[in-house]
Coordinates of C-alpha atoms and ligand atoms in Angstrom, one line a residue:
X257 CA 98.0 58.1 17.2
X258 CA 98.2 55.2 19.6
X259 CA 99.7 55.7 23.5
X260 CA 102.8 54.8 24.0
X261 CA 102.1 51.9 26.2
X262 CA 101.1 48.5 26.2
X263 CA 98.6 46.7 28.5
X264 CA 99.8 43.4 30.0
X265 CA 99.1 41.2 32.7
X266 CA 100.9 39.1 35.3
X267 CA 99.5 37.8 38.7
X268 CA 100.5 40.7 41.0
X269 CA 99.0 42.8 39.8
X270 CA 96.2 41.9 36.8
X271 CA 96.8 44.1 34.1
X272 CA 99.4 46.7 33.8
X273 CA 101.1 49.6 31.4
X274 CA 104.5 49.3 29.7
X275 CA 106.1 52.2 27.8
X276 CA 106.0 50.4 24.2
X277 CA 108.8 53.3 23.5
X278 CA 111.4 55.1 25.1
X279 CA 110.0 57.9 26.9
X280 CA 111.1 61.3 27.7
X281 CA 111.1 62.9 31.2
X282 CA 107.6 64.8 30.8
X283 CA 106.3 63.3 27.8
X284 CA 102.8 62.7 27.8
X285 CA 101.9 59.0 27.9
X286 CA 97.9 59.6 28.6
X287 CA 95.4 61.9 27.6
X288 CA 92.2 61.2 28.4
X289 CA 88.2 62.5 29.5
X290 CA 86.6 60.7 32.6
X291 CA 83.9 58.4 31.9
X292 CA 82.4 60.0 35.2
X293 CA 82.8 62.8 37.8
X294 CA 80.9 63.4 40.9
X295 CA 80.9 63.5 44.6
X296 CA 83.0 61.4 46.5
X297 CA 81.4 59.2 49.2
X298 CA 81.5 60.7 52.1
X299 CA 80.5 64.2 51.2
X300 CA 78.9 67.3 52.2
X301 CA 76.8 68.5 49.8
X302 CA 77.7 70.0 46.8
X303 CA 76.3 71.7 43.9
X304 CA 75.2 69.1 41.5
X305 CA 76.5 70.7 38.5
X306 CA 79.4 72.9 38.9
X307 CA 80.4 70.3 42.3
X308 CA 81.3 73.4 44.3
X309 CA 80.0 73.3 48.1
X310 CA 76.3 74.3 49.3
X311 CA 74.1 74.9 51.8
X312 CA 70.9 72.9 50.0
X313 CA 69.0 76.4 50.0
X314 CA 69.0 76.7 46.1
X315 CA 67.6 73.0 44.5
X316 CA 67.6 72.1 41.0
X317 CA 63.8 73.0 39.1
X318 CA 63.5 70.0 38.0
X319 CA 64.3 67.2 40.1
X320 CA 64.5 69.1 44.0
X321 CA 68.1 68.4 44.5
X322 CA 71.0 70.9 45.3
X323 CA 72.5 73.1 42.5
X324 CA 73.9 76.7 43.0
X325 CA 71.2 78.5 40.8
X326 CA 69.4 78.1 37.6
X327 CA 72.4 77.8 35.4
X328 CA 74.1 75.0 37.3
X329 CA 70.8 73.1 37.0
X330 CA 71.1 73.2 33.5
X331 CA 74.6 71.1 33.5
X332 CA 74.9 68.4 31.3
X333 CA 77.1 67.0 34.1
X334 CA 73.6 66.7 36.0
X335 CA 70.7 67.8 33.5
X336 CA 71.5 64.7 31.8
X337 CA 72.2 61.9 34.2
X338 CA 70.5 61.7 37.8
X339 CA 67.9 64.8 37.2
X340 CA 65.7 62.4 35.3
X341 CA 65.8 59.7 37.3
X342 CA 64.6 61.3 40.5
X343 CA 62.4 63.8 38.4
X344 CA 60.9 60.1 37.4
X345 CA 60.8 58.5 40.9
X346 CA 60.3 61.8 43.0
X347 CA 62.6 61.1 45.6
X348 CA 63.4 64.9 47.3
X349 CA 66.9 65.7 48.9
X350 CA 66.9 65.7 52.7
X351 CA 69.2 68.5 53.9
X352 CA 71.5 67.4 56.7
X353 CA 70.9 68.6 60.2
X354 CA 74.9 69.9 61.1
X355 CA 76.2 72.6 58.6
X356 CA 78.7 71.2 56.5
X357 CA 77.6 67.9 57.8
X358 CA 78.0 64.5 55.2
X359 CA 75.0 63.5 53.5
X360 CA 73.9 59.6 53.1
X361 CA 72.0 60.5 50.3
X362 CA 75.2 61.5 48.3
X363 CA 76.5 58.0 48.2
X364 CA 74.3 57.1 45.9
X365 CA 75.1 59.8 42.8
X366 CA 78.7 58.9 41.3
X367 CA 77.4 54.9 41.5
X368 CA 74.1 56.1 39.3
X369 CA 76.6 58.3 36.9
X370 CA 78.6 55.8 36.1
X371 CA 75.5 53.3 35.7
X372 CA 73.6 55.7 34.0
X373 CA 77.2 56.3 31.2
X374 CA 76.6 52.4 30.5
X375 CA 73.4 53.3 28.8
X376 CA 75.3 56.3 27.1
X377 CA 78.4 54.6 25.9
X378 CA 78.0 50.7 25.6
X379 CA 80.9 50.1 23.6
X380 CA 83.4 51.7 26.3
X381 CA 81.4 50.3 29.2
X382 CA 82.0 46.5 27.9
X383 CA 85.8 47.3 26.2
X384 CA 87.1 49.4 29.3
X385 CA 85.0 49.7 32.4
X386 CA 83.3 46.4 33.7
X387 CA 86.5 44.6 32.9
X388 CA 88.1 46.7 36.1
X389 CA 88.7 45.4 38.9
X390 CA 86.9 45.3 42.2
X391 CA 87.5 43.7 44.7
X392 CA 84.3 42.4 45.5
X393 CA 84.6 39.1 47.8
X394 CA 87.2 41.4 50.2
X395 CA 85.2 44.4 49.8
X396 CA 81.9 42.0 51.0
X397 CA 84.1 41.1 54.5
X398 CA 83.8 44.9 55.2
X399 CA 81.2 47.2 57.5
X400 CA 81.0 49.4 54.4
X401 CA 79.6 46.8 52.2
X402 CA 76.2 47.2 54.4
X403 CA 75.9 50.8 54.5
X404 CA 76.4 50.2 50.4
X405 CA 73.6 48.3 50.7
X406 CA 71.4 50.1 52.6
X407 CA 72.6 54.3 50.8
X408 CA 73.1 53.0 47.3
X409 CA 71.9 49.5 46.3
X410 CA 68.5 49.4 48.2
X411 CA 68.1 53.6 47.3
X412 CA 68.3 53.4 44.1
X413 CA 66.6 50.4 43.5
X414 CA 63.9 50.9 46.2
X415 CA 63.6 54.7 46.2
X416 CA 64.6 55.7 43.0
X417 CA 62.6 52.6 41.6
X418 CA 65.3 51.6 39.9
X419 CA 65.0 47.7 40.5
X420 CA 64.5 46.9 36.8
X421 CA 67.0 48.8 35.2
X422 CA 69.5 47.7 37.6
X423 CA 70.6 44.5 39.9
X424 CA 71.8 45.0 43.1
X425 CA 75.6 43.1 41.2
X426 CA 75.5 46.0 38.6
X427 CA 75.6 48.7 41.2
X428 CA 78.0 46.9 43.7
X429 CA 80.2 46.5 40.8
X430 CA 79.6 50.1 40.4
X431 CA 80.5 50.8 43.6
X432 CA 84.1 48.6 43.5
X433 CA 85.1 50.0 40.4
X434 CA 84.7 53.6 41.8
X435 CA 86.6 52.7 45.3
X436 CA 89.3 50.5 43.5
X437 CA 90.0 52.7 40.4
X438 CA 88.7 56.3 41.3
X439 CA 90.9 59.2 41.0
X440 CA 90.4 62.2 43.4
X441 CA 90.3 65.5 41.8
X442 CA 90.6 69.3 43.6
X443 CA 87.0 71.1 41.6
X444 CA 87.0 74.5 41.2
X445 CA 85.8 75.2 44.2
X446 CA 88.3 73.6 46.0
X447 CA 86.3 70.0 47.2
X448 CA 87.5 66.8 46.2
X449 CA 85.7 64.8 43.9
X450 CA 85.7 61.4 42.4
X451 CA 86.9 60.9 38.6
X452 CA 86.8 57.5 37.0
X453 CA 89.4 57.0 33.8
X454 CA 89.7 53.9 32.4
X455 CA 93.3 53.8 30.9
X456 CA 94.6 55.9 33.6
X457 CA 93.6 53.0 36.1
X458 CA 95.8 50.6 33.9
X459 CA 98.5 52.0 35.8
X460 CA 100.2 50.0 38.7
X461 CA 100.9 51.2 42.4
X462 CA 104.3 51.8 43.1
X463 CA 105.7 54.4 46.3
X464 CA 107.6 56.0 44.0
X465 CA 105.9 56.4 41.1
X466 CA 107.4 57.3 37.6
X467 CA 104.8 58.9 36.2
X468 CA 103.0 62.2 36.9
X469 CA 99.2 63.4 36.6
X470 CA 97.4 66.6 36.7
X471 CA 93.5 67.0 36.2
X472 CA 92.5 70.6 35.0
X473 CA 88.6 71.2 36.3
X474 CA 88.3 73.1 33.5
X475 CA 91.4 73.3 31.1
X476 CA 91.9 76.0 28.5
X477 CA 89.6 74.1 25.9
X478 CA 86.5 74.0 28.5
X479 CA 86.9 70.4 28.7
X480 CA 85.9 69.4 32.2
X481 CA 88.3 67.0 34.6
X482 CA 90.6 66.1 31.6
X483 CA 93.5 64.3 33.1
X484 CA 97.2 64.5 31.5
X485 CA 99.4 61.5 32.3
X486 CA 103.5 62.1 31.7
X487 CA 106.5 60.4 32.1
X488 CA 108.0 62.0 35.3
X489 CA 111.7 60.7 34.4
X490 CA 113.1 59.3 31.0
X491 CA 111.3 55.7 30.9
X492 CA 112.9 52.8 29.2
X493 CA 110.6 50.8 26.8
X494 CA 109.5 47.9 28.4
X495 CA 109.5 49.2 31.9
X496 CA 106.8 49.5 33.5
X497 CA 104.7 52.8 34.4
X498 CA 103.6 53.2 38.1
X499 CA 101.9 55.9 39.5
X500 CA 101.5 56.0 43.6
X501 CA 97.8 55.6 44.9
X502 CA 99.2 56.5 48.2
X503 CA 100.6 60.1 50.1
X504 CA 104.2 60.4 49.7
X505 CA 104.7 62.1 52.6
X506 CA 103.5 59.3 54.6
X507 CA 105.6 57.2 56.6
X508 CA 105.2 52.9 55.2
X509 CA 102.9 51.9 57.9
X510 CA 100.2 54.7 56.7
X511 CA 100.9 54.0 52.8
X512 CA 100.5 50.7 53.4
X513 CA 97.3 50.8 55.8
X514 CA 96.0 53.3 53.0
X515 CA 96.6 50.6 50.4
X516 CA 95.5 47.8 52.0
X517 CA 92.2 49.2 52.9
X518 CA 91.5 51.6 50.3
X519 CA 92.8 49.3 46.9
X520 CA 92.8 45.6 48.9
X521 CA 96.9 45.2 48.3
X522 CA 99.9 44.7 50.6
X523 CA 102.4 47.2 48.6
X524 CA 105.8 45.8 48.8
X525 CA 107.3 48.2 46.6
X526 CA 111.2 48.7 47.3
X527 CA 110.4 51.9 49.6
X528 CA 107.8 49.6 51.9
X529 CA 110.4 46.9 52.2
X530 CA 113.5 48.9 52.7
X531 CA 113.3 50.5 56.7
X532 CA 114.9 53.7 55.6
X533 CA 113.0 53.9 52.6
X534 CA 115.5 54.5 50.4
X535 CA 117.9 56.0 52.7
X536 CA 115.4 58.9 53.3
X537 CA 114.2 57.7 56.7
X538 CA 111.0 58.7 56.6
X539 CA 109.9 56.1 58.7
X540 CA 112.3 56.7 61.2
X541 CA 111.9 57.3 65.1
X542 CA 114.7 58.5 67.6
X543 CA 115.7 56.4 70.4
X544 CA 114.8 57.6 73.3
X545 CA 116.9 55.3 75.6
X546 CA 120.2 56.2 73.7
X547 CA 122.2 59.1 72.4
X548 CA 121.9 58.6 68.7
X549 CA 120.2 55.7 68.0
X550 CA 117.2 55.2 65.4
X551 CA 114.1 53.0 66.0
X552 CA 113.7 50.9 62.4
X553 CA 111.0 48.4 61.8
X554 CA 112.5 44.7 61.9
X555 CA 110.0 44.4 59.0
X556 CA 108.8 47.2 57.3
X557 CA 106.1 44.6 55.3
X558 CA 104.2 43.2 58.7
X559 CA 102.6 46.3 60.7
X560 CA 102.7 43.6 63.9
X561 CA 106.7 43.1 63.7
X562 CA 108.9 44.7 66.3
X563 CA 110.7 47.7 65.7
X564 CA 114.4 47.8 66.9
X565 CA 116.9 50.5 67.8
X566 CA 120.3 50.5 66.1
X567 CA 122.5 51.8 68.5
X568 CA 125.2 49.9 69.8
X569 CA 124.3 47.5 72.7
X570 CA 120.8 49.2 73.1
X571 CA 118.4 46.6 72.5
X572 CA 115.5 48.9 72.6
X573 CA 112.1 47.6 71.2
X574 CA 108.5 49.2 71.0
X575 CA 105.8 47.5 69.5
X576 CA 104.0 47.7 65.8
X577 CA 100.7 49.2 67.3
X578 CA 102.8 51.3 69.5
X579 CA 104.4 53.0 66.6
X580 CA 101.0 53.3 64.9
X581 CA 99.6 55.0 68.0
X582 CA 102.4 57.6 68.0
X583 CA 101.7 58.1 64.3
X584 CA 98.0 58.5 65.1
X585 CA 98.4 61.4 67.9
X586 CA 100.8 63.3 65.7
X587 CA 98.9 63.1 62.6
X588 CA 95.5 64.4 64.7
X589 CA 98.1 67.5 65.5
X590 CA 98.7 67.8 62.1
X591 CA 95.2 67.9 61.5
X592 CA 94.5 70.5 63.9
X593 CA 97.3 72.9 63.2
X594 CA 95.9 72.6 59.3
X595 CA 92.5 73.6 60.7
X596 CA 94.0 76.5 62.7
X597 CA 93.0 74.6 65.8
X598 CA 95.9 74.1 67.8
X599 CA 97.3 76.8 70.5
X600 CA 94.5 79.6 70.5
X601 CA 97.7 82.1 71.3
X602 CA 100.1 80.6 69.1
X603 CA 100.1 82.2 64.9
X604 CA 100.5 79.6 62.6
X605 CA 104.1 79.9 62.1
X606 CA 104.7 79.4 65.9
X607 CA 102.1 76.5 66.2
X608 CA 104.4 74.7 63.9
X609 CA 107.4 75.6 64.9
X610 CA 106.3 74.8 68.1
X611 CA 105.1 71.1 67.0
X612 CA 108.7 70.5 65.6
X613 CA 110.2 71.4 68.2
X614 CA 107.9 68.9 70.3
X615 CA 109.0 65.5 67.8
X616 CA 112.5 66.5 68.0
X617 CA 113.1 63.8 70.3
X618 CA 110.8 61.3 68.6
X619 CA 111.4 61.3 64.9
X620 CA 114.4 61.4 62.9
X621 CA 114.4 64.9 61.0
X622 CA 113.2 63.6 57.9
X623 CA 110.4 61.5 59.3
X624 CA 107.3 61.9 56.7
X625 CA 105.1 63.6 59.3
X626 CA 107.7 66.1 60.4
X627 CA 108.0 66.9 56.9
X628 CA 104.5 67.4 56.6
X629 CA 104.8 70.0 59.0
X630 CA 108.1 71.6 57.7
X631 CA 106.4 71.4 53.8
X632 CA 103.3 73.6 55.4
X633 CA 106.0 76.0 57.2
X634 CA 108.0 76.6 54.2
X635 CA 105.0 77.5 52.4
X636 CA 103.9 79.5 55.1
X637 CA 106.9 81.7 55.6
X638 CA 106.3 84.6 53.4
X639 CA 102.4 84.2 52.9
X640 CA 101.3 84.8 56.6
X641 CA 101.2 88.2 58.7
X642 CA 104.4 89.1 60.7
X643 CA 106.1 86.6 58.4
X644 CA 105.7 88.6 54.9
X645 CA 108.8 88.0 52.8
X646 CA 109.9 91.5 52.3
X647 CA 110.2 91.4 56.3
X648 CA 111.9 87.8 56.9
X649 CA 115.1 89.0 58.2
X650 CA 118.1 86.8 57.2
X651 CA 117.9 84.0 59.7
X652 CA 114.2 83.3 58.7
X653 CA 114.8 83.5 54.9
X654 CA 117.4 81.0 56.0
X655 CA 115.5 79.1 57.8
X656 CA 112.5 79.0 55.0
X657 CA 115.5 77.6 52.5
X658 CA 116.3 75.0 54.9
X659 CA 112.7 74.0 55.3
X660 CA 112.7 73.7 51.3
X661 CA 116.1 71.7 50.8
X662 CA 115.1 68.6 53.6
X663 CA 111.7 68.4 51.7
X664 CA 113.5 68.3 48.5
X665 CA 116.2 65.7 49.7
X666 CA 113.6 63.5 50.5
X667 CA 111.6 64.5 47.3
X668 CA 114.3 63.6 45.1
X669 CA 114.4 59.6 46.2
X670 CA 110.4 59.4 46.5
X671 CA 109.0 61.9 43.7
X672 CA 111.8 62.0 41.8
X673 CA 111.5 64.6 38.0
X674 CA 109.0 66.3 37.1
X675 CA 107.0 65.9 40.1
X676 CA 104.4 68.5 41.3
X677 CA 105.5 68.7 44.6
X678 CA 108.6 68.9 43.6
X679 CA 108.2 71.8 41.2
X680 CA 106.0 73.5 44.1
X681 CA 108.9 73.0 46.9
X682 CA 111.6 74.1 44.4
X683 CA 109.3 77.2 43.5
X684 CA 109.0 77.9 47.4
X685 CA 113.1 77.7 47.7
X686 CA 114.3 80.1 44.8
X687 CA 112.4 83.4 46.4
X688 CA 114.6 83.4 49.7
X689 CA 117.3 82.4 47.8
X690 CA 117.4 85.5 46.0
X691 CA 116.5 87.6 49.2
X692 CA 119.2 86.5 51.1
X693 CA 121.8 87.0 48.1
X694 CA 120.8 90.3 47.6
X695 CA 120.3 91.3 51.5
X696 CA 124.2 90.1 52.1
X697 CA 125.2 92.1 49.2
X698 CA 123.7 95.1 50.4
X699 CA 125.2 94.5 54.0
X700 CA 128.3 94.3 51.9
X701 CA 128.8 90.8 52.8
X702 CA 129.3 89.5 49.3
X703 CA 131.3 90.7 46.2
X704 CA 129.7 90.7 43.2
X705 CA 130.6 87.8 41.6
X706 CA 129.5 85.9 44.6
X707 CA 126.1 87.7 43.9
X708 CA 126.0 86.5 40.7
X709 CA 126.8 82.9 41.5
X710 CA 124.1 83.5 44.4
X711 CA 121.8 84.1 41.8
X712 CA 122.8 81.9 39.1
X713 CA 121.9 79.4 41.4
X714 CA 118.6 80.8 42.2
X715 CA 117.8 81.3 38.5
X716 CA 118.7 77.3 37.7
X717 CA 116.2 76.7 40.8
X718 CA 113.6 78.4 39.1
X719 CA 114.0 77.1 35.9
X720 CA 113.3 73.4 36.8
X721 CA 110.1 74.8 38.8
X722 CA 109.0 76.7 35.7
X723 CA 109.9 73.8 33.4
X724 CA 107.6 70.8 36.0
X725 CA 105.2 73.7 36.9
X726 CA 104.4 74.5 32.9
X727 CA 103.4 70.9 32.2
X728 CA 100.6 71.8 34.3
X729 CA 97.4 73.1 32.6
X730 CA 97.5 77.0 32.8
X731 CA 94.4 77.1 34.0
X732 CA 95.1 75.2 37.8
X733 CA 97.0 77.2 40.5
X734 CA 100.2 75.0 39.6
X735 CA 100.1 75.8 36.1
X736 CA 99.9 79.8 37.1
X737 CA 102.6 79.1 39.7
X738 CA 104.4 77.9 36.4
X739 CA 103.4 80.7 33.9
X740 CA 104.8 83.3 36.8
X741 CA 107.8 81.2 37.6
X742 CA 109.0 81.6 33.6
X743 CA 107.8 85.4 33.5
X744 CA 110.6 85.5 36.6
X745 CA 113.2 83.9 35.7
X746 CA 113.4 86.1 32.7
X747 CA 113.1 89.4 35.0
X748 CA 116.0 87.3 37.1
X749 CA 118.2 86.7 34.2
X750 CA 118.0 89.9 33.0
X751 CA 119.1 91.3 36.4
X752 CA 122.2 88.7 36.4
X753 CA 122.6 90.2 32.7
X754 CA 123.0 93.5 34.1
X755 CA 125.4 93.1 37.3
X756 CA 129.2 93.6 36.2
X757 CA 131.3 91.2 35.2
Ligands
SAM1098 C1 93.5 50.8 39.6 S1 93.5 49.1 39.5 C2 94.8 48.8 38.4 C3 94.3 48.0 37.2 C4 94.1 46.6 37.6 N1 95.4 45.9 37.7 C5 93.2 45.8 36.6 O1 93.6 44.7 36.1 O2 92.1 46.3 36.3 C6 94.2 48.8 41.1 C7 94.4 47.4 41.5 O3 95.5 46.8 40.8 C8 96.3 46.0 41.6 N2 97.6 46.6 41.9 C9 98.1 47.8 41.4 N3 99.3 48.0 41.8 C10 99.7 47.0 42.6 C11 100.9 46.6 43.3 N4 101.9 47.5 43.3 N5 100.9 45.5 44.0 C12 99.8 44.6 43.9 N6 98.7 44.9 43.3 C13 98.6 46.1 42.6 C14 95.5 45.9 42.9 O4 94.7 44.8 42.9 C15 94.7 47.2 42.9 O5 93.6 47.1 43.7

């Protein structure tokens, strides 16, 4: 059966899906293998079969590069693609000096799978991949252009002895068509790696995207990075299908920086123009000159433009690159507390807690980056020693619900449906829901038809998690979130079931 869209074209953005029928919130509009899969750019090594992380002391038989062990060396994913070429040309792996340090000689191995697929597939190569886009005459203005050069193009034609086979156009166009239409994918092991799918990347940029995608490492079929496009709200036909190639919790400036460098467009999508985004103010900053004024950007669309305050008769300015260095120290504290390296005394729920309480006076309450933080803290409550959810005592099951709700108000305008996030925030709120119902009834502070109600609303909670959460392949952590959130909300139904009436 044919997808339900259509490709057309127009001058913003080249070519571009349409739903060529109405389409049902989680119906699947894509379905599809990658052409390719392998290491992202700027990696440290990785196993060059199974992709999961290595220390280079085990290397492939055949060919001298890193592999787990003997059976990873005999991957197809590897066996038949770059093995050969440097069992031909001899060309050993050099293991990096740091532990866990990047390795050059990485750069070169997604760019050689996907010129090595031409040879294995002509037909799709001419039909769907060398008609992507790439960006080349921006991408050649750019410092990475030459380190392409030098780790890929001159590598493989020089080292690998490649020169006849390919021109140093075929693998900058390799390159391009990784960086402008890649998708990144979580392996098994937990690493990000790059996946290239040619009707996926028909899909256009927007910052809230109507469509969601999941890619299964390995889904129930053994099928390897198989990604599953849906409909993440009911789509008209004839509108168009967008997916976000940005973070949505990040504030515009950061989309839009991503964008810009990373896919060579200046997104001016309704949430990058509006400097609320969408009434969510996730951009946001607090005056700091008056009581209850918020600093907006005069022009959400030109990073250099002033940013203003709205109070009454304040008049308070800062700067574009001022903004962008606040975001900059707070998103390296981000960093850190994610690595466990803030406060050496502080626990992780403190450290957080703590950081909030620092950009109180700074960002509005839903600014993206404090939601960062408060998505990490919900999921930390319950999960983390001292903070186990049979002993949150009401006013941090309370406070864990709260942390869920402002993610989800946001959420709702910038991920809105079957979103993942969304199904994983919604997940996170229906446990303490249930807590604190049944801690107040046992402290005699409900009846129990305000139990029941509690519950209810719990249950209905759960159900839209199960129902997003199940449209992920059973075999990622999202889908098992989803297989346990259905086997509990029929354990919570039953127990609704049996409370009197
Ligand atoms: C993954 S490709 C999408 C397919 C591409 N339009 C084509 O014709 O091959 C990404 C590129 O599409 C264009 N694009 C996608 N969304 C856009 C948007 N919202 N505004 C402007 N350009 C966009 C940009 O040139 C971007 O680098």
């Amino acid at each position: 059966m044919g997808l339900p869209i259509d490709v057309l074209t127009n001058d913003k953005y080249g070519r571009y899906a349409v739903a060529n029928k109405d389409l049902a919130a989680g119906e699947e509009v894509i379905n599809e293998l990658p052409v390719v899969v392998g290491p992202k750019l700027d990696t440290y090594p990785l196993c060059l079969g199974c992709l999961a992380p290595v220390d280079a002391s085990a290397l492939c038989s055949a060919c001298g590069w890193p592999v787990c062990d003997a059976q990873c060396e005999k991957l197809p994913m590897h066996a038949d693609s770059e093995c050969k070429v440097f069992q031909a040309c001899g060309v050993k792996f050099t293991v990096p000096t740091e532990a866990m340090g990047t390795s050059p000689q990485y750069e070169c191995l997604t760019p050689l799978r996907l010129l090595l697929a031409k040879d294995k597939d002509p037909t799709l190569w001419d039909n769907e991949v060398k008609v992507l886009m790439t960006h080349a005459e921006k991408r050649r203005q750019n410092p990475q252009w030459g380190a392409n050069q030098v780790n890929v193009v001159d590598f493989l034609r020089k080292k690998c002895k490649l020169e006849s086979r390919f021109s140093e156009d075929d693998i900058h166009q390799a390159i391009g068509i990784l960086e402008v239409n890649g998708f990144e994918a979580r392996a098994q092991s937990g690493s990000m790696v790059l996946c290239l799918y040619p009707k996926t990347s028909m899909l256009a940029h927007n910052c809230v995207p109507n469509t969601v995608h999941s890619i299964a490492p390995t889904n129930e079929k053994g099928e390897r990075y198989r990604i599953v496009v849906r409909a993440a709200l009911p789509i008209p036909k004839g509108a168009t299908l967008y997916t976000s190639y940005a973070h949505t919790l990040d504030p515009t400036m950061l989309r839009r920086e991503h964008l810009n460098l990373s896919k060579f467009f200046e997104c001016d999508c309704a949430r990058c123009a509006d400097p609320t985004e969408l009434g969510t103010h996730m951009s946001s900053l607090k005056c700091t000159k008056c009581d209850n004024g918020i600093i907006l950007a005069s022009n959400p669309l030109d990073p250099s433009a002033a940013w203003k305050c709205n109070g009454y008769n304040c008049g308070n300015t800062l700067r574009g690159d001022q903004v962008r260095r606040v975001l900059a120290v707070v998103q390296a504290d981000l960093e850190a507390a994610d690595q466990g390296e803030g406060d050496a005394l502080l626990g992780p729920v403190e450290a957080r807690e703590k950081l909030l309480k620092q950009y109180k006076s700074v960002f509005h309450p839903r600014h993206a980056l404090v939601l960062q933080l408060k998505h990490g803290l919900a999921q930390i409550y319950g999960r983390v020693d001292g903070y186990s959810l049979d002993e949150l005592p009401d006013i941090l099951l309370e406070r864990k619900m709260e942390l869920c709700r402002e993610n989800l108000a946001a959420l709702d305008v910038v991920a809105p449906g079957m979103s993942r996030i969304r199904g994983l925030t919604l997940y996170e709120l229906h446990v303490p829901m249930i807590l604190h119902a049944r801690s107040r009834f046992q402290a005699d502070l409900l009846s129990d038809s305000q139990l029941r109600q509690e519950l209810a609303a719990a249950a209905a909670v759960l159900r839209e998690a199960a129902d997003i959460l199940c449209l992920e392949d059973p075999t990622t952590p999202e889908g098992s979130v989803g297989l346990m959130a259905r086997e509990s909300l029929l354990q919570l139904q039953a127990s609704i079931d049996s409370l009197p009436v």
